[in-house]
C-alpha cells in the first residue's frame, strides 16, 4: 500500500505527467488536406504506385462520407483543413539504425514517458517500435526476430521491403470505405507498425509500439497491420501519450489483425493520450478503428485495452470470427474523469461454426465525464454452435457523471447461446467503510476497490503493462474522490 | 429525424386533417391541425432512426390505407363477440369496432362513484365537459411522430377518469375489434386514463379481429396518468389477424408512490410493435413491466421500452420473453434512463429469447443510460435454445423429447404468465400456450 | 440372467477419450458398487448409460435386458426401467415438481401399456413415497430442484426413483455432500427397492455409503477401465489403503 500512497502523493502536483513537449526540430507539413498532400506523403515514403492509388481512392471515398454522429459524444466540429497531416523529426534522411543512434533527446523523451526504451526492452524482453508523431523511430531486436522469420518494422519500411505482403493484407480487414475515420486514415496514414509471424512460429517476446503526438496542430494517423500465419502466435502491446496543449488534436488510427489457421494474436493497449485539463480544454480526439479477422479455423484474437486518456474516445476493437472454432475476446477498462467522453466497446461477428466470444467491459466514470459501452454481438445464420458471453459493468463516482450501456445483439442461428449482463452502480459504501475501518485511507480504499473492479481485465495484460495500467488508473482518478 | 419521401409525409398529414368534421369544437380542430403540421415538419421515422433500427416502418407508412372506415351494417351482436366477452367479472366493458365506439355492445355492469368511463367520440362532441381539458391537454402532449398519427387521427378511444381514493372492483375491459370491413383500413385509437391519488384499477386492453382476417393497420396510443399512490394493473392482449399491422404506444406518467404494472401478450399481427414509455416523475414509484411474445410464420414483433427515472427512491423492473418459431423475428429495444441529481433508484431489465427454428431471428438491445451515481441498475439478455441439461434430465425420467421440449418452453414462459392476477385470463393464456406448445393439460403446472 | 452387460466400452467426451475398454456385468437382483479416484470416468459411465449427448461411444457394446442399450433415446432407456440419480440434479425453473413426476410416471406407464394415473391416484401413490424419503409435500409445489438445498435435491432424486421403480438404478455419487441422516434416508430408499427383479449400480467415491447399502460386488474403476473386482471387503480395503496400490498394478497392465 505504501508505494501506492507515495505514488499518489507524487502525482498530486502533476495532473498529466506525460504532458511535456519535446524540443526537437520537426519537419511538418502545412495544415490542409488535398490530393497534393497525399501525393507528398506517399512520395516522402517512396511508396509503390498501387499504394498511392489506394490512398487516392480512399481520399475520394472520404470526401463523399459523413462524419458519424451516433456515438454518445459531443465535440465542436473538426476543421479537417486546419490539421497538418505530416510531421516527422527532421533528421529523417539519416534515420537511426539502432537505439545508439537515436537522437538522445528523443530517448530522453521516452525516459520521461516512463519508458526507458533500451533498458526496459532488455529487461522485459520486449521488442519496441516507437512511433513519434507520425514516423517510426526505432525498432529494437529486429535482428533477433529476423532469424526466426518474424518481420517487425515500421509500416513504411514494410511497404518498401515487403510490398506484396503489405498490399495483400492492407485494407483487407478494415476496407477503405468502412467508416469516415478509417477512410481518412487510409488516405493520409503516415506510419505505424507491421508485424508478420511466419507459419508455426511463436514470437519469443512481446512486441511493442509506443505512439506519441508531439508537434502542435498535427493529426496522427498511424496504421498497424499484424498478420499471424498458420499456427503462429504473437502478443503485441501498444502505448500512447501526447503533450498538453490547449487545442484538441486528432488521432485517427487503423489497426488490422489477420489470424490464419490455428494462429493467435493478442493485442494489448494502454491508451493515455492527453485528456484535456480539468475544465475540458484541449485533449486528443481518439477516433480509432481496430478490427481483427479470425480468418482460419481455430484462430484466436484477443483485444485488451486500458483507456484512460483522450478527451474523446471512439473506438470499437472488433473480431470477425470467420474460421470454424475461432475465438474472439475483448477485455476493456475505460476510465473517464473531468470532462472526458468515451464511447467504446466491440463488435463480435460470428460467421463460422462453433465460434466463441467473450466480452468483459469495465467502465469507470468520474467528474463530469460520460462513459459509454457500445457493443455488437451478431450470430450469423451459418454460425451453428456459436457462443457469446458479455459482462459490462459500470462504476460511477460522483453525481455529475454518466455511465451508459448500449449493447446490440442480433441472433440468426438457433443453435447458439448469447448471454449479456450489465450492472451500473457506485462504489459500495459497505466496502469503503470496511476498508477504512481497517485503517486504509479513503483514496487508497477507492483505488483498491477500483482495481478489484478491473481485475478481470488487468489479468489479461502482460505483467509490466498491468502494473502501469493500475498506476494510470490511480493517477487518472486523482481528485475524483472526496 | 430523417424524412421519408415528402409525398408520404403529406399523405399522412392529409389523412389526419381528413378526420376533421364541420361540427368539431375549436380544441379538437386545433389539436388535429397541429398534429398534421407536426407530421409535415418533423417527418416520419425511417430505419435510420435508432428506435426503428430493427423494424422498417417504410412498408406500413407507404401502403395506401383508408381512413374513416364505417362499421358493418348491421353491427355485430353479443353473439358475434362471445369469444371475447367471457369477462363476467369485468365491471365495465367498452367495445370498439374498426376504431368506433359500439354502445350496443358496451356494458356498465357496476356503477362506481368517482369513476367515469366515456368514449373519446363523445368527449369530442362536447358531451363530457368534465374531461375535455384532460383530453385536450393529452392531445397536444409531445410525442413521437408515429404516435401522433394515432392521436391526431383518432376519433375514438376510451377516456377514463378515477377520482382520488376510489378503488374499482373487477377489471375494466376495453375490447378493440376489427372486422372484414376494416380491410385496408387505418384504425387510429386514443385512450386516456387518469387515476387520482390512491385510487386502484385493473384494466385490460384487448385487440383482436372478428372471424374474417382483415388487412388492417391499428395504431393505438394510450396515455396513462397516475396520481400520488395510484395503482394500475394493466394488461394488453394483442392477437390481431395474421395480415394485420398493430402499433400500440403507451405513455405513462407516475407521481409519488404510484404503482404501474403492465403485462403484455403479443401473439398476433404480421407486424406488431409495442412501445411503452414510463416517466417515473415522482419519488418512490414502482414500475413493473412484463411481456411474452410468440412469433410464428413471418411475424415481426417489436417491443420498445423507455423507463425514465426522474425522481428518487423508485424501483422499476422489466421482464420480456420471446419465443420465436418458423421465420419470425423478435425485437427488444429497452432503455432505462436515470437522471442526474436523482437518488436511490433501482432499475432491473431482462430480456430472454428462445429460438425454436433455424429461420427465426432475435435482435435485442437492453440499454442503460445512467446520470446519477446513487443507483443500482442491471440488465441481462439471453438468446438461445432450450437448456440441453434440462432436456436430458427430463428425458432420463422417461419424458419423450417432444413433450420435454414443450414442457421447458412452457416453463420458459411461466414467470410472465404468473404475473396475471385475473384468474380467468391467466387460465385462458395457459390454455392457449399449452395448445400452442402441443401438450396436454397444464392446470397442474402452476399450482 | 444378466441385466447389464458392458463389453469393451470406449467413450470420449469432446474428442477426449475417457473410457478405455470397460467391462462390467450386473446380474439381475444384485447391487454393485463402482469406486474409483476422481477423474477415473465414473460420471462418464453413468452418462453414457443414460444416453447424454456429447458422450460418444467409440467402441464396445452395452446390453441391457439382452438388448442393445446404446440404440435407445434417453427417454426410451428410462421407459425400459433405467434410472440415473444425478450427481448434480438439474434445476428447472417453471416446471412444477409434481407435474414433472406425474408426466414421468405416466410416460412409463404408457410405454408399458398401462393406464395413466389420474391426479387422485397419483397423490395417493406419492404420499407413501414422500414419507419414505422424508420429504415434505410442499416440495412438490415448487419447480423441479429450483432453490432446493443439496440434501433436498438428492432426496428428490430418490423420490423419483421410488415413484418410477426402475429395473436398473444408477446412483452417481448420490452420497456426496450428505450428512449421516440424509445418507440413511437415501440408503433406506435404495434398500426398499431391493428385489430379485431389480439391480442397482452405486457409483461412489467413499466406502461410507456401503455401510448402509451392502453391495454384492465392488468394482474399481480407474483410467477408464475396471481394474479390480471383489466382494464388499474390497471396499473396506480401499478405504484403508487408498487407490495407489491398485493403480501401480494397472500401469503395467496397460
PDB file of C-alpha atoms in Angstrom, chain B residues 387-403 407-408 410-412 414 439-442 444-447, chain C residues 47 50-52 73-75 78 83-84 86 90-96 98-100 102-104 107 141 144-145 157 160 164:
ATOM      1  CA  UNK B 387     -31.172 -25.877 -21.983  1.00  0.00           C
ATOM      2  CA  UNK B 388     -29.730 -29.239 -23.072  1.00  0.00           C
ATOM      3  CA  UNK B 389     -29.102 -30.360 -19.477  1.00  0.00           C
ATOM      4  CA  UNK B 390     -32.714 -29.786 -18.513  1.00  0.00           C
ATOM      5  CA  UNK B 391     -33.868 -31.579 -21.622  1.00  0.00           C
ATOM      6  CA  UNK B 392     -31.642 -34.543 -20.885  1.00  0.00           C
ATOM      7  CA  UNK B 393     -32.779 -34.660 -17.270  1.00  0.00           C
ATOM      8  CA  UNK B 394     -36.431 -34.823 -18.292  1.00  0.00           C
ATOM      9  CA  UNK B 395     -35.707 -37.488 -20.885  1.00  0.00           C
ATOM     10  CA  UNK B 396     -33.855 -39.658 -18.397  1.00  0.00           C
ATOM     11  CA  UNK B 397     -37.087 -39.631 -16.444  1.00  0.00           C
ATOM     12  CA  UNK B 398     -38.845 -41.111 -19.436  1.00  0.00           C
ATOM     13  CA  UNK B 399     -40.491 -37.967 -20.776  1.00  0.00           C
ATOM     14  CA  UNK B 400     -40.278 -38.100 -24.593  1.00  0.00           C
ATOM     15  CA  UNK B 401     -38.206 -35.429 -26.284  1.00  0.00           C
ATOM     16  CA  UNK B 402     -41.162 -33.597 -27.850  1.00  0.00           C
ATOM     17  CA  UNK B 403     -43.042 -33.423 -24.586  1.00  0.00           C
ATOM     18  CA  UNK B 407     -42.655 -28.561 -21.064  1.00  0.00           C
ATOM     19  CA  UNK B 408     -39.484 -26.491 -20.996  1.00  0.00           C
ATOM     20  CA  UNK B 410     -43.940 -23.589 -21.300  1.00  0.00           C
ATOM     21  CA  UNK B 411     -41.749 -23.266 -18.228  1.00  0.00           C
ATOM     22  CA  UNK B 412     -39.754 -20.561 -20.006  1.00  0.00           C
ATOM     23  CA  UNK B 414     -44.318 -19.273 -16.963  1.00  0.00           C
ATOM     24  CA  UNK B 439     -49.122 -30.665 -24.841  1.00  0.00           C
ATOM     25  CA  UNK B 440     -51.870 -31.613 -22.508  1.00  0.00           C
ATOM     26  CA  UNK B 441     -53.498 -30.073 -19.516  1.00  0.00           C
ATOM     27  CA  UNK B 442     -51.323 -27.550 -17.768  1.00  0.00           C
ATOM     28  CA  UNK B 444     -51.256 -28.691 -12.554  1.00  0.00           C
ATOM     29  CA  UNK B 445     -48.209 -26.841 -13.761  1.00  0.00           C
ATOM     30  CA  UNK B 446     -48.804 -23.734 -11.804  1.00  0.00           C
ATOM     31  CA  UNK B 447     -50.267 -24.867  -8.532  1.00  0.00           C
TER      32      UNK B 447
ATOM     33  CA  UNK C  47     -23.922 -40.501 -18.632  1.00  0.00           C
ATOM     34  CA  UNK C  50     -28.252 -42.782 -19.639  1.00  0.00           C
ATOM     35  CA  UNK C  51     -27.511 -41.550 -23.161  1.00  0.00           C
ATOM     36  CA  UNK C  52     -26.330 -37.983 -22.753  1.00  0.00           C
ATOM     37  CA  UNK C  73     -33.017 -42.457 -26.794  1.00  0.00           C
ATOM     38  CA  UNK C  74     -32.693 -41.350 -23.160  1.00  0.00           C
ATOM     39  CA  UNK C  75     -36.457 -41.476 -22.634  1.00  0.00           C
ATOM     40  CA  UNK C  78     -35.984 -44.606 -18.895  1.00  0.00           C
ATOM     41  CA  UNK C  83     -32.865 -44.665 -13.887  1.00  0.00           C
ATOM     42  CA  UNK C  84     -29.974 -42.324 -13.226  1.00  0.00           C
ATOM     43  CA  UNK C  86     -27.743 -37.408 -10.966  1.00  0.00           C
ATOM     44  CA  UNK C  90     -30.677 -30.090 -12.760  1.00  0.00           C
ATOM     45  CA  UNK C  91     -32.846 -27.208 -11.582  1.00  0.00           C
ATOM     46  CA  UNK C  92     -35.676 -26.446 -13.986  1.00  0.00           C
ATOM     47  CA  UNK C  93     -37.422 -23.200 -13.028  1.00  0.00           C
ATOM     48  CA  UNK C  94     -41.034 -23.005 -14.116  1.00  0.00           C
ATOM     49  CA  UNK C  95     -41.634 -26.778 -14.245  1.00  0.00           C
ATOM     50  CA  UNK C  96     -43.727 -27.882 -11.318  1.00  0.00           C
ATOM     51  CA  UNK C  98     -45.368 -32.774  -9.105  1.00  0.00           C
ATOM     52  CA  UNK C  99     -46.375 -32.245 -12.700  1.00  0.00           C
ATOM     53  CA  UNK C 100     -42.953 -33.448 -13.725  1.00  0.00           C
ATOM     54  CA  UNK C 102     -46.576 -37.433 -12.901  1.00  0.00           C
ATOM     55  CA  UNK C 103     -45.528 -36.839 -16.509  1.00  0.00           C
ATOM     56  CA  UNK C 104     -42.549 -39.133 -15.972  1.00  0.00           C
ATOM     57  CA  UNK C 107     -44.818 -41.778 -19.808  1.00  0.00           C
ATOM     58  CA  UNK C 141     -45.394 -27.444  -5.419  1.00  0.00           C
ATOM     59  CA  UNK C 144     -38.009 -29.062 -10.155  1.00  0.00           C
ATOM     60  CA  UNK C 145     -34.904 -28.775  -7.950  1.00  0.00           C
ATOM     61  CA  UNK C 157     -33.810 -37.916  -6.876  1.00  0.00           C
ATOM     62  CA  UNK C 160     -38.325 -40.045  -8.323  1.00  0.00           C
ATOM     63  CA  UNK C 164     -40.658 -44.862 -11.073  1.00  0.00           C
TER      64      UNK C 164
END
